[in-house]
mmCIF file of C-alpha atoms in Angstrom:
data_model
loop_
_atom_site.group_PDB
_atom_site.id
_atom_site.type_symbol
_atom_site.label_atom_id
_atom_site.label_comp_id
_atom_site.label_asym_id
_atom_site.label_seq_id
_atom_site.Cartn_x
_atom_site.Cartn_y
_atom_site.Cartn_z
ATOM 1 C CA MET A 1493 83.642 96.504 110.539
ATOM 2 C CA ALA A 1494 80.328 98.080 109.494
ATOM 3 C CA GLU A 1495 79.477 98.954 113.103
ATOM 4 C CA ASN A 1496 82.820 100.679 113.607
ATOM 5 C CA ALA A 1497 82.327 102.664 110.397
ATOM 6 C CA ASP A 1498 78.856 103.750 111.547
ATOM 7 C CA ILE A 1499 80.239 104.881 114.898
ATOM 8 C CA ASP A 1500 83.018 106.828 113.194
ATOM 9 C CA LEU A 1501 80.518 108.512 110.870
ATOM 10 C CA CYS A 1502 78.219 109.480 113.738
ATOM 11 C CA LYS A 1503 81.122 110.981 115.647
ATOM 12 C CA PHE A 1504 82.311 112.708 112.496
ATOM 13 C CA PHE A 1505 79.005 114.440 111.724
ATOM 14 C CA LEU A 1506 77.853 115.127 115.282
ATOM 15 C CA GLU A 1507 81.132 116.177 116.883
ATOM 16 C CA GLU A 1508 84.021 116.765 114.503
ATOM 17 C CA ILE A 1509 82.304 118.850 111.813
ATOM 18 C CA PRO A 1510 80.569 121.330 114.189
ATOM 19 C CA SER A 1511 83.729 121.713 116.261
ATOM 20 C CA LEU A 1512 85.980 122.253 113.242
ATOM 21 C CA TYR A 1513 83.488 124.610 111.604
ATOM 22 C CA ASN A 1514 83.308 126.850 114.670
ATOM 23 C CA GLN A 1515 87.073 126.868 115.142
ATOM 24 C CA ALA A 1516 87.703 127.650 111.474
ATOM 25 C CA GLN A 1517 85.233 130.533 111.541
ATOM 26 C CA ARG A 1518 87.125 132.090 114.441
ATOM 27 C CA THR A 1519 90.359 131.990 112.420
ATOM 28 C CA LEU A 1520 89.018 134.062 109.516
ATOM 29 C CA HIS A 1521 90.525 137.151 111.150
ATOM 30 C CA CYS A 1522 93.808 135.400 111.940
ATOM 31 C CA ASN A 1523 97.034 136.451 110.220
ATOM 32 C CA ASP A 1524 99.055 133.366 111.164
ATOM 33 C CA ILE A 1525 99.693 131.404 107.961
ATOM 34 C CA ASN A 1526 100.436 128.201 109.902
ATOM 35 C CA VAL A 1527 97.034 128.295 111.603
ATOM 36 C CA LEU A 1528 95.263 129.077 108.340
ATOM 37 C CA GLU A 1529 97.019 126.246 106.499
ATOM 38 C CA PHE A 1530 96.125 123.825 109.286
ATOM 39 C CA PHE A 1531 92.415 124.590 108.983
ATOM 40 C CA GLU A 1532 92.681 124.591 105.194
ATOM 41 C CA ARG A 1533 93.923 120.995 105.267
ATOM 42 C CA ARG A 1534 91.400 119.904 107.878
ATOM 43 C CA LEU A 1535 88.447 121.412 106.021
ATOM 44 C CA ASP A 1536 89.617 119.827 102.784
ATOM 45 C CA ASP A 1537 89.743 116.403 104.450
ATOM 46 C CA HIS A 1538 86.253 116.832 105.881
ATOM 47 C CA ILE A 1539 84.863 117.912 102.512
ATOM 48 C CA HIS A 1540 86.103 114.700 100.910
ATOM 49 C CA VAL A 1541 84.493 112.593 103.637
ATOM 50 C CA ILE A 1542 81.149 114.371 103.249
ATOM 51 C CA LYS A 1543 81.316 114.021 99.458
ATOM 52 C CA ALA A 1544 82.074 110.307 99.749
ATOM 53 C CA VAL A 1545 79.066 109.786 102.030
ATOM 54 C CA ILE A 1546 76.814 111.726 99.643
ATOM 55 C CA ASP A 1547 77.988 109.643 96.684
ATOM 56 C CA GLN A 1548 77.309 106.434 98.581
ATOM 57 C CA CYS A 1549 73.810 107.584 99.553
ATOM 58 C CA GLN A 1550 72.961 108.598 96.000
ATOM 59 C CA GLN A 1551 74.084 105.203 94.689
ATOM 60 C CA MET A 1552 71.803 103.318 97.106
ATOM 61 C CA THR A 1553 68.727 103.730 94.946
ATOM 62 C CA GLU A 1554 67.393 100.288 95.814
ATOM 63 C CA MET A 1555 67.375 101.152 99.529
ATOM 64 C CA ARG A 1556 65.317 104.308 98.949
ATOM 65 C CA VAL A 1557 67.536 106.614 100.930
ATOM 66 C CA ASN A 1558 65.632 109.513 102.447
ATOM 67 C CA GLU A 1559 65.842 112.487 100.084
ATOM 68 C CA GLU A 1560 65.745 114.874 103.032
ATOM 69 C CA LEU A 1561 68.891 113.234 104.399
ATOM 70 C CA ILE A 1562 70.693 113.709 101.091
ATOM 71 C CA GLU A 1563 69.584 117.332 100.934
ATOM 72 C CA LEU A 1564 70.836 117.864 104.483
ATOM 73 C CA LEU A 1565 74.204 116.354 103.575
ATOM 74 C CA LEU A 1566 74.408 118.586 100.510
ATOM 75 C CA THR A 1567 73.698 121.617 102.677
ATOM 76 C CA VAL A 1568 76.460 120.643 105.093
ATOM 77 C CA HIS A 1569 78.799 120.090 102.158
ATOM 78 C CA ARG A 1570 78.043 123.529 100.708
ATOM 79 C CA GLN A 1571 78.571 125.307 104.019
ATOM 80 C CA VAL A 1572 81.843 123.558 104.799
ATOM 81 C CA ASN A 1573 83.056 124.064 101.230
ATOM 82 C CA CYS A 1574 82.208 127.783 101.396
ATOM 83 C CA LEU A 1575 84.199 128.146 104.606
ATOM 84 C CA TYR A 1576 87.062 126.187 103.039
ATOM 85 C CA GLU A 1577 87.162 128.572 100.074
ATOM 86 C CA ASN A 1578 87.316 131.558 102.428
ATOM 87 C CA VAL A 1579 90.192 130.047 104.393
ATOM 88 C CA GLN A 1580 91.948 129.054 101.173
ATOM 89 C CA GLU A 1581 91.670 132.611 99.872
ATOM 90 C CA LEU A 1582 93.214 133.917 103.089
ATOM 91 C CA CYS A 1583 96.069 131.448 102.718
ATOM 92 C CA PHE A 1584 96.782 132.675 99.198
ATOM 93 C CA MET A 1585 96.782 136.262 100.450
ATOM 94 C CA HIS A 1586 99.347 135.511 103.164
ATOM 95 C CA ARG A 1587 101.613 133.362 101.010
ATOM 96 C CA ASP A 1588 104.380 135.039 99.073
ATOM 97 C CA TYR A 1589 106.023 132.209 97.210
ATOM 98 C CA HIS A 1590 107.717 134.343 94.600
ATOM 99 C CA LEU A 1591 109.641 136.364 97.189
ATOM 100 C CA GLU A 1592 110.610 133.324 99.255
ATOM 101 C CA LEU A 1593 111.300 130.651 96.662
ATOM 102 C CA GLY A 1594 111.825 132.477 93.376
ATOM 103 C CA PHE A 1595 110.213 130.612 90.480
ATOM 104 C CA VAL A 1596 107.254 128.430 91.433
ATOM 105 C CA CYS A 1597 106.047 125.762 89.049
ATOM 106 C CA PRO A 1598 102.308 126.183 88.347
ATOM 107 C CA VAL A 1599 99.945 123.450 89.483
ATOM 108 C CA GLU A 1600 96.821 121.857 88.038
ATOM 109 C CA GLN A 1601 93.789 121.050 90.159
ATOM 110 C CA ILE A 1602 92.788 117.381 90.133
ATOM 111 C CA GLU A 1603 89.364 115.845 90.646
ATOM 112 C CA HIS A 1604 90.298 113.309 93.320
ATOM 113 C CA ALA A 1605 91.874 113.973 96.677
ATOM 114 C CA GLY A 1606 95.544 114.702 96.908
ATOM 115 C CA ARG A 1607 98.147 117.289 96.155
ATOM 116 C CA PRO A 1608 97.661 119.395 92.987
ATOM 117 C CA ARG A 1609 99.623 118.207 89.968
ATOM 118 C CA PHE A 1610 102.673 120.194 88.846
ATOM 119 C CA HIS A 1611 102.331 121.516 85.303
ATOM 120 C CA VAL A 1612 105.720 121.245 83.589
ATOM 121 C CA PRO A 1613 105.311 121.749 79.820
ATOM 122 C CA PRO A 1614 107.642 119.834 77.482
ATOM 123 C CA GLN A 1615 108.998 123.083 76.013
ATOM 124 C CA MET A 1616 110.261 124.101 79.460
ATOM 125 C CA ILE A 1617 111.915 120.727 80.010
ATOM 126 C CA SER A 1618 113.654 120.736 76.637
ATOM 127 C CA GLY A 1619 114.728 124.367 76.955
ATOM 128 C CA LEU A 1620 116.203 123.940 80.431
ATOM 129 C CA TYR A 1621 118.009 120.761 79.389
ATOM 130 C CA ASP A 1622 119.586 122.558 76.426
ATOM 131 C CA ILE A 1623 120.968 125.093 78.905
ATOM 132 C CA HIS A 1624 122.087 122.887 81.806
ATOM 133 C CA ARG A 1625 122.556 119.457 80.143
ATOM 134 C CA SER A 1626 121.656 117.907 83.488
ATOM 135 C CA TRP A 1627 118.268 116.521 84.500
ATOM 136 C CA VAL A 1628 118.985 117.232 88.156
ATOM 137 C CA GLU A 1629 119.586 120.893 87.353
ATOM 138 C CA VAL A 1630 116.454 120.975 85.194
ATOM 139 C CA ALA A 1631 114.379 119.672 88.109
ATOM 140 C CA ARG A 1632 115.915 122.261 90.437
ATOM 141 C CA GLU A 1633 115.261 125.117 88.030
ATOM 142 C CA ALA A 1634 111.691 123.955 87.375
ATOM 143 C CA GLY A 1635 110.980 123.780 91.102
ATOM 144 C CA VAL A 1636 109.999 120.088 91.118
ATOM 145 C CA SER A 1637 111.596 116.871 92.301
ATOM 146 C CA TYR A 1638 113.651 114.633 90.040
ATOM 147 C CA ARG A 1639 110.974 111.927 90.227
ATOM 148 C CA THR A 1640 108.311 114.390 89.067
ATOM 149 C CA LEU A 1641 110.513 115.433 86.169
ATOM 150 C CA LEU A 1642 111.130 111.781 85.312
ATOM 151 C CA ARG A 1643 107.399 111.099 85.165
ATOM 152 C CA ARG A 1644 106.874 114.085 82.872
ATOM 153 C CA ARG A 1645 109.645 112.860 80.569
ATOM 154 C CA HIS A 1646 107.845 109.543 80.254
ATOM 155 C CA GLN A 1647 104.536 111.331 79.775
ATOM 156 C CA TYR A 1648 105.874 113.532 76.966
ATOM 157 C CA GLN A 1649 107.988 110.668 75.532
ATOM 158 C CA LEU A 1650 111.218 112.575 76.036
ATOM 159 C CA PRO A 1651 114.547 110.685 76.093
ATOM 160 C CA VAL A 1652 114.842 108.550 79.221
ATOM 161 C CA ALA A 1653 117.639 106.101 80.001
ATOM 162 C CA GLN A 1654 116.506 102.490 80.029
ATOM 163 C CA ILE A 1655 118.201 101.758 83.359
ATOM 164 C CA ARG A 1656 116.222 104.469 85.119
ATOM 165 C CA GLY A 1657 112.566 105.305 85.181
ATOM 166 C CA PRO A 1658 109.282 103.667 86.128
ATOM 167 C CA ARG A 1659 108.279 100.140 85.274
ATOM 168 C CA ASN A 1660 106.898 99.676 81.739
ATOM 169 C CA ASN A 1661 105.760 96.032 81.795
ATOM 170 C CA PHE A 1662 102.529 96.345 83.739
ATOM 171 C CA SER A 1663 99.892 93.645 83.881
ATOM 172 C CA GLU A 1664 97.088 93.819 81.352
ATOM 173 C CA ILE A 1665 94.082 93.861 83.652
ATOM 174 C CA SER A 1666 90.839 95.778 83.376
ATOM 175 C CA GLN A 1667 89.754 98.190 86.076
ATOM 176 C CA ASP A 1668 86.790 95.961 86.982
ATOM 177 C CA HIS A 1669 89.028 92.946 87.592
ATOM 178 C CA LEU A 1670 91.434 95.149 89.524
ATOM 179 C CA CYS A 1671 88.563 96.318 91.736
ATOM 180 C CA ASP A 1672 87.632 92.677 92.366
ATOM 181 C CA ALA A 1673 91.186 91.904 93.480
ATOM 182 C CA VAL A 1674 91.235 94.982 95.710
ATOM 183 C CA THR A 1675 87.917 93.920 97.245
ATOM 184 C CA GLN A 1676 89.389 90.537 98.158
ATOM 185 C CA VAL A 1677 92.340 92.178 99.897
ATOM 186 C CA LEU A 1678 90.141 94.661 101.765
ATOM 187 C CA HIS A 1679 87.926 91.801 102.904
ATOM 188 C CA LEU A 1680 90.949 90.274 104.641
ATOM 189 C CA LEU A 1681 92.347 93.570 105.939
ATOM 190 C CA PRO A 1682 89.804 96.434 105.830
ATOM 191 C CA ASN A 1683 92.309 99.119 106.872
ATOM 192 C CA ALA A 1684 94.910 98.269 104.240
ATOM 193 C CA GLY A 1685 96.566 101.274 102.639
ATOM 194 C CA GLU A 1686 98.116 101.778 99.230
ATOM 195 C CA THR A 1687 101.517 100.327 100.127
ATOM 196 C CA TYR A 1688 100.030 97.157 101.610
ATOM 197 C CA MET A 1689 97.674 96.875 98.646
ATOM 198 C CA ILE A 1690 100.559 97.113 96.174
ATOM 199 C CA GLY A 1691 102.381 94.289 97.942
ATOM 200 C CA ALA A 1692 99.251 92.153 98.165
ATOM 201 C CA LEU A 1693 98.520 92.565 94.463
ATOM 202 C CA ARG A 1694 102.118 91.853 93.493
ATOM 203 C CA SER A 1695 101.994 88.641 95.509
ATOM 204 C CA ARG A 1696 99.057 87.694 93.277
ATOM 205 C CA GLY A 1697 101.070 88.495 90.166
ATOM 206 C CA ILE A 1698 99.316 91.808 89.466
ATOM 207 C CA PHE A 1699 101.602 94.727 88.628
ATOM 208 C CA VAL A 1700 99.764 97.976 87.932
ATOM 209 C CA GLN A 1701 100.388 101.678 88.382
ATOM 210 C CA ARG A 1702 99.914 103.177 91.809
ATOM 211 C CA TRP A 1703 97.266 105.633 90.570
ATOM 212 C CA ARG A 1704 95.137 102.744 89.304
ATOM 213 C CA ILE A 1705 95.338 101.057 92.693
ATOM 214 C CA ARG A 1706 94.388 104.332 94.390
ATOM 215 C CA GLU A 1707 91.354 104.737 92.129
ATOM 216 C CA ALA A 1708 90.321 101.110 92.663
ATOM 217 C CA ILE A 1709 90.494 101.463 96.449
ATOM 218 C CA TYR A 1710 88.427 104.634 96.337
ATOM 219 C CA THR A 1711 85.892 102.987 94.012
ATOM 220 C CA VAL A 1712 85.476 99.925 96.212
ATOM 221 C CA ASP A 1713 85.344 101.645 99.607
ATOM 222 C CA PRO A 1714 85.185 105.457 99.332
ATOM 223 C CA VAL A 1715 83.784 106.204 102.796
ATOM 224 C CA SER A 1716 86.382 104.238 104.755
ATOM 225 C CA ARG A 1717 89.145 105.697 102.591
ATOM 226 C CA ALA A 1718 87.963 109.214 103.335
ATOM 227 C CA LEU A 1719 87.731 108.465 107.053
ATOM 228 C CA ARG A 1720 91.197 106.925 106.976
ATOM 229 C CA ARG A 1721 92.638 110.223 105.757
ATOM 230 C CA GLN A 1722 91.390 111.853 108.953
ATOM 231 C CA ARG A 1723 93.957 109.886 110.951
ATOM 232 C CA ALA A 1724 96.889 110.928 108.778
ATOM 233 C CA VAL A 1725 99.706 112.863 110.411
ATOM 234 C CA THR A 1726 99.505 116.541 109.520
ATOM 235 C CA ARG A 1727 102.870 117.874 108.419
ATOM 236 C CA ARG A 1728 103.632 121.372 109.610
ATOM 237 C CA SER A 1729 106.233 123.905 108.511
ATOM 238 C CA TYR A 1730 108.457 125.633 111.031
ATOM 239 C CA ASN A 1731 110.611 128.715 110.697
ATOM 240 C CA VAL A 1732 113.550 128.751 113.103
ATOM 241 C CA PRO A 1733 116.441 131.212 113.424
ATOM 242 C CA CYS A 1734 119.142 128.541 113.354
ATOM 243 C CA PRO A 1735 119.642 124.741 113.286
ATOM 244 C CA ASN A 1736 118.482 122.844 116.392
ATOM 245 C CA ALA A 1737 116.686 125.933 117.702
ATOM 246 C CA LEU A 1738 113.692 123.832 118.721
ATOM 247 C CA TRP A 1739 115.712 121.438 120.866
#
């Protein structure tokens, strides 16, 4: 498993990063939003992998990791991140959400990888519910899914029916013990994802929130998790004149 990870990292730094960097630089004068969004996602994924490797190197104090290597990794991280910010700025310039979708719920940037968090204040939820008297309509007006609205209602302690909503009888387990359980599962199946991990922990009688499992996996094995994201299927948006136009 360690040898495969080393091979993937070598290929990542020697082949994938230079190739992606050169391709992304050539798209800075591109006006195609689909192309820009593609490179925005790819650069973001690569930044998380580089950051995970840097964190691992900085934690290996007992192995006396070469400081020049860390400085080189930081330089690569800064250059890729700078290019990512330029591409991201171009994407914002070419997007016109307000004309296409009407109201757009604001988002909050999060520290870990993943989609930005929708910011739905409790005053908005209560006000829209007083108007529509329907949670489905409130979610539609707020521009979020019903599940997102349901999570915010639990977060703000707004009225939620007992028959619907997320589980509230989670296991009382510390994050350290959860990381130990995750380590045992990853030892048996190194490429296990979140869904498999949830099932494996539940079979051991451990019921915890998905975000805690995600944080535990990233804490135990950050480099492999970042590399695993590279193989994820990239979802793309298409604009067609009519149904079945692509067939």
